[in-house]
Coordinates of C-alpha atoms in Angstrom, one line a residue:
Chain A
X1 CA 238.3 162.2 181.8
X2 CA 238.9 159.0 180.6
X3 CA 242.1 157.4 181.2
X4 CA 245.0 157.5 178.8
X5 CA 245.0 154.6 176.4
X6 CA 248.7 153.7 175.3
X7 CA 249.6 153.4 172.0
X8 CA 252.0 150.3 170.8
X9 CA 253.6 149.9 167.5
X10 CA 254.7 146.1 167.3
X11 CA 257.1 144.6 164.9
X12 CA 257.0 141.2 165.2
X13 CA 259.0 137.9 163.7
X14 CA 256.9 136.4 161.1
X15 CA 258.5 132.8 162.3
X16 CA 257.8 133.4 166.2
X17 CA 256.4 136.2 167.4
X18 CA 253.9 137.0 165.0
X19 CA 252.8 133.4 165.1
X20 CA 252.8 133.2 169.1
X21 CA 250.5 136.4 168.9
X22 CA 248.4 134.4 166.2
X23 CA 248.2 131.7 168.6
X24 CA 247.0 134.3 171.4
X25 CA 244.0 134.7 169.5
X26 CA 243.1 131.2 168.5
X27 CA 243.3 130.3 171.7
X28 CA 241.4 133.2 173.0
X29 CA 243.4 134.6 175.7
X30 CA 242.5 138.0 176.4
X31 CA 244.8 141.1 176.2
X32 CA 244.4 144.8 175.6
X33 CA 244.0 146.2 172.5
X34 CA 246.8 148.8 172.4
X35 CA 249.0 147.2 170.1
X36 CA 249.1 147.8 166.4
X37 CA 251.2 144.7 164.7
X38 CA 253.0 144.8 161.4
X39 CA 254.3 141.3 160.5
X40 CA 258.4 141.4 159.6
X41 CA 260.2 139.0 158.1
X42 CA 262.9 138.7 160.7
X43 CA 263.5 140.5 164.1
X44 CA 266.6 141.5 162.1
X45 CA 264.9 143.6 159.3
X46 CA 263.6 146.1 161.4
X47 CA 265.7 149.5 161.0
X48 CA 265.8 151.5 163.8
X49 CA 264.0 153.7 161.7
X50 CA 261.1 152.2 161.3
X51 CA 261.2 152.5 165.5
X52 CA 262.0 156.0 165.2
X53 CA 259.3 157.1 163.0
X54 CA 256.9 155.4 164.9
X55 CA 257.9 157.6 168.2
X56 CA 258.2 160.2 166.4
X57 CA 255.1 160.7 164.9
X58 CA 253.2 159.7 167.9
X59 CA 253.6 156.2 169.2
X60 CA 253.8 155.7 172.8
X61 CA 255.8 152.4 172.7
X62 CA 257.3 150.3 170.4
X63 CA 257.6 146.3 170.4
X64 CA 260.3 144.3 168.5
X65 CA 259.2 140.3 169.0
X66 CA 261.8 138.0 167.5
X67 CA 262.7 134.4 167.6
X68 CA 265.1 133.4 171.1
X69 CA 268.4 133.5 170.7
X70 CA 269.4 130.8 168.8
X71 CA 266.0 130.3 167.2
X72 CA 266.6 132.6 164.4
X73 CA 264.6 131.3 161.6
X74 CA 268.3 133.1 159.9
X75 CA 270.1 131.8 162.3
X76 CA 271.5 135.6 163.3
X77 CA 268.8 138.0 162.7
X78 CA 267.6 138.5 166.0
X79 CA 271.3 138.6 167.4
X80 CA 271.6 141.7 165.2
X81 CA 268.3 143.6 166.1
X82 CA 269.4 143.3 170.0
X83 CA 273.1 145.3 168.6
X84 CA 270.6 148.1 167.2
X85 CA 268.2 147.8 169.7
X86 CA 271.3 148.7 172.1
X87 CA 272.6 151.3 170.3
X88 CA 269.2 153.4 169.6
X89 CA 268.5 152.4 173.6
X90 CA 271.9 154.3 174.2
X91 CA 271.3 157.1 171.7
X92 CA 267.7 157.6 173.2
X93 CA 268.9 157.7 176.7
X94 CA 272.0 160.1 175.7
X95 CA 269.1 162.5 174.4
X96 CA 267.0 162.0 177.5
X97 CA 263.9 160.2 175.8
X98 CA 262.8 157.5 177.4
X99 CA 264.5 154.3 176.3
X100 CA 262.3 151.8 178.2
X101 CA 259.5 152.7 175.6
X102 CA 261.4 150.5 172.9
X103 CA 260.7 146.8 174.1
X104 CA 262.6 144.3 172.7
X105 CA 261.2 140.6 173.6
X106 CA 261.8 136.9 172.4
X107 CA 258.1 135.6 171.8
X108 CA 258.6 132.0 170.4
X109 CA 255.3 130.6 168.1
X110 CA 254.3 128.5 171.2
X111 CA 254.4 131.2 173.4
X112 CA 250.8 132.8 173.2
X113 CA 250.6 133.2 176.9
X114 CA 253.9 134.7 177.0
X115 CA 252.7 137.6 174.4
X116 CA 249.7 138.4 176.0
X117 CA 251.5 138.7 179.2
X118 CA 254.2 140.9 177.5
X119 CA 251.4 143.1 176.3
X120 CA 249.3 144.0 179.3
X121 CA 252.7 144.5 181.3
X122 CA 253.8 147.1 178.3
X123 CA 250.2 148.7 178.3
X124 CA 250.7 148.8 182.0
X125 CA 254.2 150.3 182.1
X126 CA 253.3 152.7 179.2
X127 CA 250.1 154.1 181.2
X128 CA 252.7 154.6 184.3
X129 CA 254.7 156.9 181.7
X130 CA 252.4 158.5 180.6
X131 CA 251.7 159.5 176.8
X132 CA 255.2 160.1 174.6
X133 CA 256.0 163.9 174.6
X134 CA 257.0 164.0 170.7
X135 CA 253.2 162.9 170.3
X136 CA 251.9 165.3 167.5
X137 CA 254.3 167.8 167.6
X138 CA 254.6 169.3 164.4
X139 CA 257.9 171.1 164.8
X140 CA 260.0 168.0 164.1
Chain B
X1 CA 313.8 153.3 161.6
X2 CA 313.5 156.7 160.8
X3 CA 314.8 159.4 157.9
X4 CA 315.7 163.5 159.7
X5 CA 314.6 166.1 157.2
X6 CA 315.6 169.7 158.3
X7 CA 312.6 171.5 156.0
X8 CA 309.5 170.9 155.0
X9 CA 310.6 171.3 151.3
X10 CA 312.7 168.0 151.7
X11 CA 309.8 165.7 152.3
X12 CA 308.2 167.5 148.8
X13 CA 311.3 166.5 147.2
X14 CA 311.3 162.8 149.0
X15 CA 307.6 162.4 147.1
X16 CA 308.7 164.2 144.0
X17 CA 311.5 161.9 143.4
X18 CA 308.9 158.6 144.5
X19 CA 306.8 160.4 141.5
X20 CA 310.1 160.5 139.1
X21 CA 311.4 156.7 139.7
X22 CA 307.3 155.4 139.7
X23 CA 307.8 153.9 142.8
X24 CA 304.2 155.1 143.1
X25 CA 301.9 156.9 140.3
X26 CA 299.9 159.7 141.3
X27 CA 299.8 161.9 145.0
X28 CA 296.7 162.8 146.4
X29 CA 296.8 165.6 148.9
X30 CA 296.3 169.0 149.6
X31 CA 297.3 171.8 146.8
X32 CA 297.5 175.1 146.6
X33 CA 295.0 176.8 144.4
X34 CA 295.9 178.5 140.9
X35 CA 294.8 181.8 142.8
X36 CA 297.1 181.1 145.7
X37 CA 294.2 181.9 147.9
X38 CA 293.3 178.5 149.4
X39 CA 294.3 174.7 149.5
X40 CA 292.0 172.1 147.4
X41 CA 292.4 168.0 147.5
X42 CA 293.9 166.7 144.7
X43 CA 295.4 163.9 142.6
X44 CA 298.5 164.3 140.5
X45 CA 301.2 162.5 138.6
X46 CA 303.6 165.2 137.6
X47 CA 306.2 165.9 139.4
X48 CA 306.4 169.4 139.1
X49 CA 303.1 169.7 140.9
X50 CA 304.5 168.7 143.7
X51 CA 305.7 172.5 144.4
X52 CA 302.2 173.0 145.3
X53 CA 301.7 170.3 147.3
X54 CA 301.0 171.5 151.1
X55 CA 301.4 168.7 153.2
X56 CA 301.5 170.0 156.6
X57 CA 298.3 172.3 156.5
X58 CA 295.7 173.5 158.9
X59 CA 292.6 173.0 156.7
X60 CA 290.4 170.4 155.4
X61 CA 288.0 171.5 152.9
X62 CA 286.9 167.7 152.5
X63 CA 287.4 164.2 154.0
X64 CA 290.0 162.5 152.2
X65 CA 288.8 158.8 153.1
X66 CA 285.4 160.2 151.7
X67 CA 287.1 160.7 148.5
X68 CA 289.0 158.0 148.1
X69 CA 285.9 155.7 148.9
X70 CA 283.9 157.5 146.0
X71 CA 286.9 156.8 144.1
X72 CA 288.0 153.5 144.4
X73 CA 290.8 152.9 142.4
X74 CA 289.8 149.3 141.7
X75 CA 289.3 149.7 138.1
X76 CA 292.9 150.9 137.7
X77 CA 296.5 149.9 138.3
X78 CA 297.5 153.5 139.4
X79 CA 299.5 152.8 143.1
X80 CA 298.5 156.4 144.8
X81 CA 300.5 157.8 147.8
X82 CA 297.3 159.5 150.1
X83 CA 298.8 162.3 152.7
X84 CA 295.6 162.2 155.4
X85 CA 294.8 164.2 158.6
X86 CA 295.1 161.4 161.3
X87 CA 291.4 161.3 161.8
X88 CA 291.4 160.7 157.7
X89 CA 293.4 158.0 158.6
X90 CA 291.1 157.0 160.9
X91 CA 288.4 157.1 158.5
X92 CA 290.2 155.1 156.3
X93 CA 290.4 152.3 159.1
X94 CA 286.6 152.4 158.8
X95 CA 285.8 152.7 155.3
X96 CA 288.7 149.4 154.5
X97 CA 286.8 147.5 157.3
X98 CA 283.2 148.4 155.4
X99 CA 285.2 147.1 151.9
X100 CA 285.0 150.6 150.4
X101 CA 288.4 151.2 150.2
X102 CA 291.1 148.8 149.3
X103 CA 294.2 149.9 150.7
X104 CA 296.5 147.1 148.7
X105 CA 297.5 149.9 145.9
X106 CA 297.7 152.9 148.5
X107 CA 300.5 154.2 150.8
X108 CA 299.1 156.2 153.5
X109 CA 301.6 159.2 155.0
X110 CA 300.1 161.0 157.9
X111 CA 301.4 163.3 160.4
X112 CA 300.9 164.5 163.7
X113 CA 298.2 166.9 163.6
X114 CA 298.0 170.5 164.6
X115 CA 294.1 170.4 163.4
X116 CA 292.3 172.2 161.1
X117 CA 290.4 175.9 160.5
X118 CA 287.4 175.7 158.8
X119 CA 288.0 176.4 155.2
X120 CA 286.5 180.1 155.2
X121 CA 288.2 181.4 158.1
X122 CA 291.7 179.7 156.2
X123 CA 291.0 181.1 152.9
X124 CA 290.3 184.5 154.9
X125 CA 294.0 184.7 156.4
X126 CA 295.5 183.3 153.5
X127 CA 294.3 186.3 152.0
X128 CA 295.0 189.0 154.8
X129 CA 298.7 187.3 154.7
X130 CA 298.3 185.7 157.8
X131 CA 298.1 181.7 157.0
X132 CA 300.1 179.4 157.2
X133 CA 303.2 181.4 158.1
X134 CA 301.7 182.2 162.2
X135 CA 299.0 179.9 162.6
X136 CA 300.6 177.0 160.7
X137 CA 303.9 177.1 162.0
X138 CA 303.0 177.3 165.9
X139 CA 300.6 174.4 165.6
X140 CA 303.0 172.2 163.6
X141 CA 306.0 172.9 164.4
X142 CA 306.2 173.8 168.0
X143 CA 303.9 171.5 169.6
X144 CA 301.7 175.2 171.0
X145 CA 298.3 174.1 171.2
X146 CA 295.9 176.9 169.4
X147 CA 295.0 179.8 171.3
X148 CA 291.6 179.4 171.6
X149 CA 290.8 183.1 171.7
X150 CA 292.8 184.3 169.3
X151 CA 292.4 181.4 166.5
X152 CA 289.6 179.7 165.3
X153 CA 290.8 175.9 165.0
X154 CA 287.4 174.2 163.8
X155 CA 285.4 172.6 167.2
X156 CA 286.8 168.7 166.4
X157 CA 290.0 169.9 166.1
X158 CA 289.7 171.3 169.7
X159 CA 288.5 168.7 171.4
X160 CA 290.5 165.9 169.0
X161 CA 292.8 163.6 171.5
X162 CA 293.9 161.6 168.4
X163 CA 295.9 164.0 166.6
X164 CA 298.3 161.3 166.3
X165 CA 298.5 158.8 163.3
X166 CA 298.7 155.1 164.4
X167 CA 297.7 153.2 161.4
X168 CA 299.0 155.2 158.6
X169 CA 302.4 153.9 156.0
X170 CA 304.3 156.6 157.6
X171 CA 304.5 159.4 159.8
X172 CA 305.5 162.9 160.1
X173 CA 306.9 164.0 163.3
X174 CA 307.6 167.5 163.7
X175 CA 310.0 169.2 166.4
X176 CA 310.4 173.0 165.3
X177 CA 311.8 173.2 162.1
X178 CA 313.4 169.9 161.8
X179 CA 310.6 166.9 160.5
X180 CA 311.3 163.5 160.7
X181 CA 309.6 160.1 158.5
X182 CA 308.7 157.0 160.6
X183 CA 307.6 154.2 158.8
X184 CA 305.1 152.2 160.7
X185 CA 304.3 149.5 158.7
X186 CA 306.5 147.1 156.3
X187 CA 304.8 149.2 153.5
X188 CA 305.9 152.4 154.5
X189 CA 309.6 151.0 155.4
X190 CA 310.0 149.6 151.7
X191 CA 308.6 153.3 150.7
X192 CA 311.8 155.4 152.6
X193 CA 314.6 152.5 151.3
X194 CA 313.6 153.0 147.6
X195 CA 313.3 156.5 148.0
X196 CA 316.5 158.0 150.0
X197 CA 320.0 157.0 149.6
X198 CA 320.8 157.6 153.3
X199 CA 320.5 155.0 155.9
X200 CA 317.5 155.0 158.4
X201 CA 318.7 156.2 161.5
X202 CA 317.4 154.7 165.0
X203 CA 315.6 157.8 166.8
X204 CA 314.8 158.1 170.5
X205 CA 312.0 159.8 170.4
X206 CA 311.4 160.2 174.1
X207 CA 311.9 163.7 174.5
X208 CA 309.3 164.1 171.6
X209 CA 306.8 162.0 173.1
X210 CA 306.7 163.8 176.3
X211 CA 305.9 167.0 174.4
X212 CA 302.9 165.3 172.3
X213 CA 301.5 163.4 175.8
X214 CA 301.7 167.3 177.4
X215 CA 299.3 168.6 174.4
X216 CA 297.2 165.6 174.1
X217 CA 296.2 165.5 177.7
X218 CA 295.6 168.9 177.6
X219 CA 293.2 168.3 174.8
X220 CA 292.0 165.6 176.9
X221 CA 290.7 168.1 179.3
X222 CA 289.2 170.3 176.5
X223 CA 287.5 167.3 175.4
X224 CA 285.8 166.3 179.2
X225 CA 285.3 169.9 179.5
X226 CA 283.1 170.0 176.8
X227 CA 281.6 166.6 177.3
X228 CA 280.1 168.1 180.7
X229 CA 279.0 171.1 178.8
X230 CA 277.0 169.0 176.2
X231 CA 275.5 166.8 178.4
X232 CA 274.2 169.9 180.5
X233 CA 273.0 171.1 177.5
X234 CA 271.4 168.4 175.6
X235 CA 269.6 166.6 178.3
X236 CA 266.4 166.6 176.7
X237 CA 264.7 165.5 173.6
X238 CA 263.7 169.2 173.7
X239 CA 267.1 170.3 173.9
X240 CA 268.3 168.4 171.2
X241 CA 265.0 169.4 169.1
X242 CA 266.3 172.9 169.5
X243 CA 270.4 172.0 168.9
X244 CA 268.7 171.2 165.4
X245 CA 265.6 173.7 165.0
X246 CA 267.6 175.3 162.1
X247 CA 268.3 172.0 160.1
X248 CA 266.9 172.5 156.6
X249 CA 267.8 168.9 155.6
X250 CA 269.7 169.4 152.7
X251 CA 271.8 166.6 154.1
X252 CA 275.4 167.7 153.2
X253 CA 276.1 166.6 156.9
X254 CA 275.6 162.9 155.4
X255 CA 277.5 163.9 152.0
X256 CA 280.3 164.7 153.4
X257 CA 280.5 162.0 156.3
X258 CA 283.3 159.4 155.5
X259 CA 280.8 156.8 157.4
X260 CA 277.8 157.3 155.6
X261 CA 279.0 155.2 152.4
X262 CA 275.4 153.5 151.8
X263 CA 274.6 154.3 148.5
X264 CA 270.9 152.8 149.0
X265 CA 270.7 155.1 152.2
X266 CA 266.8 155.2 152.7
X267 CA 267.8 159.5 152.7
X268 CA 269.2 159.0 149.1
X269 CA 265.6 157.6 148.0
X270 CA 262.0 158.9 147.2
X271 CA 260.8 157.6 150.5
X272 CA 260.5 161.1 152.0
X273 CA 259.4 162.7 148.8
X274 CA 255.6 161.9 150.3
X275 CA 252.3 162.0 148.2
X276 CA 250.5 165.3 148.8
X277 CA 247.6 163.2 150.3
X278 CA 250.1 162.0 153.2
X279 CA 250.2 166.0 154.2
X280 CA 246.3 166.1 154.4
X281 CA 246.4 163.0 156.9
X282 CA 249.2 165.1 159.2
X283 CA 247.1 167.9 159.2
X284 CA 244.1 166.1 160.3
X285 CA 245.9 164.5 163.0
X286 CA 248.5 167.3 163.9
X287 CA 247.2 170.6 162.4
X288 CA 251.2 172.0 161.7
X289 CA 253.6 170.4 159.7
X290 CA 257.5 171.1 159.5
X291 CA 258.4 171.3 156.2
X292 CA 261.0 169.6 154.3
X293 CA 259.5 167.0 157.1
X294 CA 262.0 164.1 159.4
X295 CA 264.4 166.8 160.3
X296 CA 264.7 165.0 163.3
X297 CA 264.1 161.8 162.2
X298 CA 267.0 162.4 159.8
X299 CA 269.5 163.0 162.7
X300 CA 268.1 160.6 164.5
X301 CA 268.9 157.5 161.5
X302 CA 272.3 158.8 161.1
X303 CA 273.0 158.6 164.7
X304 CA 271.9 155.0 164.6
X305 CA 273.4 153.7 161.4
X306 CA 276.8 155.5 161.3
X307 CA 277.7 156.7 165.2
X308 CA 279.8 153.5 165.7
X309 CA 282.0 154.0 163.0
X310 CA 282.2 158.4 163.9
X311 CA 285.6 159.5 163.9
X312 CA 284.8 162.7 165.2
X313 CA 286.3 164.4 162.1
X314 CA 283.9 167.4 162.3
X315 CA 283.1 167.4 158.7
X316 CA 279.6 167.4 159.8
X317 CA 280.2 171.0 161.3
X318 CA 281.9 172.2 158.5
X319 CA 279.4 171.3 155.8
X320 CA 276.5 172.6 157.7
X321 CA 275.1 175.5 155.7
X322 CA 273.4 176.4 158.9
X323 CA 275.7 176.1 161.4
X324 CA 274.5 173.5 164.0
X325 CA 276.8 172.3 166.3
X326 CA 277.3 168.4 164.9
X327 CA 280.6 167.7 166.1
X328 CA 279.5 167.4 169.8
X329 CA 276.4 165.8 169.1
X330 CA 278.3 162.6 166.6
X331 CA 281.4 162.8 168.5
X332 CA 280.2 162.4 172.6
X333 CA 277.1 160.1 171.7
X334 CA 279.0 158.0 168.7
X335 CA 281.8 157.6 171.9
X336 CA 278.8 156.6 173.6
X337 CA 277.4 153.8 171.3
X338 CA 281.2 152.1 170.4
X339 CA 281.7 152.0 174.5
X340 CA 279.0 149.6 174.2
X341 CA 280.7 146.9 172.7
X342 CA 284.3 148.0 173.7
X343 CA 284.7 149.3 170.2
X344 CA 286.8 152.8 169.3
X345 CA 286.5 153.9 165.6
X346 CA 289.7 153.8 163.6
X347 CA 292.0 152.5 166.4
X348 CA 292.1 148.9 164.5
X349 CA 291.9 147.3 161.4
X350 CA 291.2 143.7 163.1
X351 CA 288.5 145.3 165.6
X352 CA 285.2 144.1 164.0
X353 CA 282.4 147.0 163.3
X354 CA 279.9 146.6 165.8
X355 CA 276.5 146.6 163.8
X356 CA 278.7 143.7 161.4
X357 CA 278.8 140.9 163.8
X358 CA 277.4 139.9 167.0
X359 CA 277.8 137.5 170.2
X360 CA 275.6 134.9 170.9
X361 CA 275.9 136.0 174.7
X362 CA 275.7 139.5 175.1
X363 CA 273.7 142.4 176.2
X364 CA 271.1 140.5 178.2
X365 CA 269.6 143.2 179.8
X366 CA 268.1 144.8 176.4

């Protein structure tokens, strides 16, 4: 049987995140290929539905990338994603799901290395959990 | 500061004469139907309606603060006196601090609470004779907690520990028959010198207080009680998948919510009205879908977007053509999410909504 590949749904800062993962490529540094990416404007645009759906209809992991604090291409939009992060993270854990499958990093541009690393230790943790137990099930 | 009133009828007469000498324009509270058969919210300028006005009332067939939000009253000069539930009240706190009501036009009167029925079961005794004269009177007057066996108070009203009004104008203490008006703000003080002739009197309320601390630690322990019992229960993503397995999404849970005020609300939109060829993907990948789909997901966006500012009102409950068991699930996780960032819904008007701001340094280990 061949071994369980995770799957991660990444929405990532168009200013740093996105752009450090863009830079993880130019410069060739290898990672797995587990992650799906969808570009966002701002760590602060993604609803925690966007996160939800994702788990819910199968992902095994999520990834929210933003700017460090005080980086904010709008100066606060990554200050309020870590508020919802912390409330769906408390929500999740009230309803005994997981909560350490929604990652929430600060990835700046420069930081290729960084997001490579951040993605073969999610990969890593995710095979450790195992797949997500909402994964295709159609009663929900 | 405080005005005695021996009857209930007295405080009618107190609002009926506000009406008369337009200290204020229009009431807003709960009346009694045409039929006599039930109580309905309502807005009125004429004195005489005030005979029908119900003020201390075990039901609430809809959330006041809800109503006043959809209303407004910004595009008019009419200066409305609001009787609320104290979780109303509470609501109110919210909705002012999310700029959907503007309180500068409204006096708030509250009281202290003896909770609620749910609308059929109070329309059912009304009817049998039995409301409010037994159930109405013990709660309100006496300070008696409901007899959980015998009555059916609605599940927040049960487990409520903030039957007391803290924000409101003014409010109504009750100690068996005899009632008394506290003004609590500057507002409500200005509203009992214009309106009686006799002096406020200075009231120790001790005695009083030590009845309401007796019934609202009991409710305390209803409330851990059922905490434990919830937890137990809903431990599991599959537990909670089952608390809902009857939701048919016809989201009058969100309708009726006093903090779901988004009117672009992503569940107010098209987005889940999905293209038939969306269906033939799920099926390839999943072979079985729910249908209407996001049941879950639905639950799951409310809890996110509007558990901080939960109230734990219960309107949730009593909307829900289906029957599940809300109140617990908003109340003990939106408790949950507001300890996070040492916020209680409703206890402040200066206490800044949690998803509204931020700190710089803060939550590190997210």
């Amino acid at each position: 049987m061949s071994e369980f590949e995770p799957k991660i749904i990444g929405f990532l800062c168009n200013w740093c995140t996105y752009t450090g993962a863009d830079l993880a490529g130019t410069a060739r540094i290898q990672y797995p290929p587990n992650i799906r990416v969808i570009r966002m404007m701002c760590s602060g645009g993604v609803d925690m539905v966007y996160v939800m759906k994702a788990l819910l209809e199968g992902a095994d992991g999520v990834l929210i990338g933003g700017c460090h604090p005080g980086d904010c291409h709008y100066q606060s939009g990554n200050f309020k994603a870590r508020r919802r992060v912390a409330i769906l993270k408390k929500i999740l854990q009230q309803l005994g799901f997981n909560e350490d499958r929604v990652w929430l990093r600060w990835i700046s541009a420069s930081e290729g290395k960084k997001f490579a690393n951040t993605v073969t230790e999610m990969v890593e943790h995710l095979k450790k959990l195992g797949p997500n137990p909402l994964k295709l099930n159609g009663n929900i | 500061m405080t005005i005695v009133i021996q009857n209930v009828s007295e405080i009618k007469d107190l609002i009926k004469k506000s009406l008369e000498n337009k200290l204020y324009d229009a009431v807003l509270g709960l009346f009694w139907d045409n039929n006599n058969n039930t109580v309905h919210l309502a807005i009125t300028s004429e004195p005489k309606n005030i005979d029908k006005l119900e003020i201390l009332c075990p039901s609430m067939p809809v959330q006041a603060a809800r109503v006043i939000s959809n209303i407004k009253f910004t595009e008019t000069d009419l200066r409305v006196l609001c009787i609320v539930k104290p979780c109303e009240m509470r609501a109110v706190v919210e909705l002012v601090k999310l700029k959907q009501i503007i309180p500068d036009k409204l006096i708030f009167m509250s009281m202290d609470c003896g909770g609620a029925l749910e609308p059929e079961i109070f329309k059912k005794l009304v009817e049998d004779g039995k409301a409010p004269v037994s159930i109405y009177l013990k709660a309100y007057d006496n300070f008696i907690d409901f007899s959980y066996e015998t009555e059916h108070p609605r599940f927040a009203c049960k487990i409520c520990d903030k039957c007391i009004p803290k924000l409101s104008d003014l409010r109504i203490r009750s100690y068996g028959k005899t009632k008394y008006i506290e003004p609590l703000t500057e507002k409500g003080k200005k509203f009992l010198m214009d309106v009686t002739e006799s002096t406020l009197e200075q009231i120790n309320f001790e005695f009083y207080d030590r009845e309401i601390n007796k019934l609202v630690k009991n409710r305390v322990e209803i409330r851990n009680k059922e905490r434990e019992i919830f937890k137990k229960e809903v431990s599991s993503i599959d537990a909670f998948t089952k608390e809902l397995s009857a939701c048919i999404r016809c989201h009058n849970c969100m309708v009726n919510c006093p903090a779901d005020y988004c009117k672009e609300c992503i569940f107010r939109s098209p987005v889940f009205d999905h293209p038939s060829e969306n269906y033939s993907l799920w099926l390839e990948r999943k072979g079985y879908v729910r249908l209407p789909s996001d049941t879950l997901l639905f639950h799951l966006t409310r809890l996110n977007h509007m558990s901080t500012s939960c109230v734990s009102c219960g309107m949730c409950e009593t909307s829900c053509p289906v029957g599940i068991r809300l109140t617990r699930i908003f109340s003990f996780i939106g408790e949950e999410t507001q300890k996070i960032f040492n916020y209680e819904s409703g206890r402040s008007f200066d206490e800044e909504l949690p998803v509204a701001t931020f700190r710089e340094k803060e939550l590190d280990k997210i």
